[in-house]
Tab-separated table of C-alpha atoms in Angstrom:
chain	number	residue	atom	x	y	z
P	73	ILE	CA	-25.498	-6.603	60.976
P	74	PHE	CA	-26.666	-3.881	62.821
P	75	TYR	CA	-27.139	-6.213	65.717
P	76	ILE	CA	-23.920	-6.940	65.975
P	77	VAL	CA	-22.492	-3.426	65.316
P	78	HIS	CA	-24.800	-2.936	68.474
P	79	GLN	CA	-23.187	-5.816	70.414
P	80	GLN	CA	-19.555	-4.453	69.660
P	81	VAL	CA	-20.371	-1.040	70.736
P	82	LYS	CA	-21.614	-2.594	73.901
P	83	VAL	CA	-18.873	-4.788	74.383
P	84	ILE	CA	-16.082	-1.763	73.899
P	85	ASN	CA	-17.800	0.402	75.991
P	86	SER	CA	-17.911	-1.921	78.893
P	87	LEU	CA	-13.675	-2.391	78.176
P	88	VAL	CA	-13.320	1.673	78.230
P	89	LYS	CA	-15.467	2.038	80.993
P	90	GLY	CA	-14.671	-1.018	83.092
P	91	ASP	CA	-17.582	-3.587	84.281
P	92	ASN	CA	-18.693	-1.105	87.092
P	93	CYS	CA	-19.239	1.874	85.403
P	94	LYS	CA	-22.381	2.122	83.447
P	95	MET	CA	-22.466	4.756	80.548
P	96	GLU	CA	-24.966	7.400	80.904
P	97	GLY	CA	-27.771	7.172	78.484
P	98	SER	CA	-27.123	10.133	76.425
P	99	ALA	CA	-23.572	8.822	75.714
P	100	ARG	CA	-24.900	5.393	75.032
P	101	ARG	CA	-27.013	6.307	72.470
P	102	LYS	CA	-24.393	8.696	70.828
P	103	SER	CA	-21.926	5.963	70.378
P	104	GLU	CA	-24.669	3.587	68.969
P	105	SER	CA	-26.086	6.293	66.482
P	106	LYS	CA	-22.226	6.745	65.140
P	107	ALA	CA	-21.766	3.274	65.100
P	108	ALA	CA	-25.206	3.135	62.868
P	109	LEU	CA	-23.818	6.106	60.754
P	110	THR	CA	-20.632	4.331	60.264
P	111	LEU	CA	-22.713	1.000	59.200
P	112	GLY	CA	-25.103	3.046	56.969
P	113	ILE	CA	-21.999	4.770	55.226
P	114	ILE	CA	-20.289	1.251	54.354
P	115	VAL	CA	-23.261	-0.467	53.406
P	116	THR	CA	-24.150	2.483	50.815
P	117	VAL	CA	-20.531	2.860	49.454
P	118	TYR	CA	-20.592	-1.090	48.891
P	119	LEU	CA	-23.944	-0.764	47.224
P	120	LEU	CA	-22.770	1.787	45.064
P	121	CYS	CA	-19.496	0.215	43.926
P	122	TYR	CA	-21.500	-3.400	43.239
P	123	ILE	CA	-24.913	-2.883	41.743
P	124	PRO	CA	-23.811	-0.539	38.611
P	125	TYR	CA	-21.188	-3.672	38.242
P	126	TYR	CA	-23.990	-6.468	38.264
P	127	ILE	CA	-26.209	-4.741	36.259
P	128	CYS	CA	-24.391	-3.817	33.601
P	129	SER	CA	-22.878	-7.378	33.589
P	130	ILE	CA	-26.337	-8.930	32.863
P	131	SER	CA	-27.343	-6.378	30.099
P	132	VAL	CA	-25.449	-5.951	26.915
P	133	MET	CA	-22.859	-2.970	27.476
P	134	SER	CA	-19.672	-2.124	25.828
P	135	SER	CA	-16.445	-3.850	26.810
P	136	THR	CA	-15.215	-0.346	27.997
P	137	VAL	CA	-18.108	0.466	30.613
P	138	ILE	CA	-17.888	-3.215	32.035
P	139	ASN	CA	-13.785	-2.580	32.241
P	140	LEU	CA	-14.479	0.703	34.213
P	141	LEU	CA	-17.105	-0.841	36.298
P	142	THR	CA	-14.534	-3.736	36.867
P	143	TRP	CA	-12.009	-1.399	38.484
P	144	VAL	CA	-14.440	0.336	40.438
P	145	VAL	CA	-15.237	-2.977	42.313
P	146	TYR	CA	-11.614	-3.378	42.818
P	147	MET	CA	-10.857	-0.434	44.754
P	148	ASN	CA	-13.728	-1.251	46.509
P	149	SER	CA	-12.626	-4.510	47.535
P	150	GLY	CA	-9.187	-2.929	48.168
P	151	LEU	CA	-10.362	-0.400	50.607
P	152	ASN	CA	-12.719	-2.619	52.590
P	153	PRO	CA	-9.804	-3.907	54.693
P	154	MET	CA	-9.285	0.038	55.403
């Protein structure tokens, strides 16, 4: 996933700056670190929403807890396109 994000950052930077102009090293590193941070946040939120649901669905839990965690998964799925 990080490799694809890295490639996308290169494409976006080349479109913004033009093919003849290259970004400075520090600006490129800043852009790549921002992309990595964004990706890390997205993956962390995804895992925080889905792991409790799967753990509770394997074990014996009350239906209220399962329903609550199901709605957390639904909210995560609804926010993913944004």
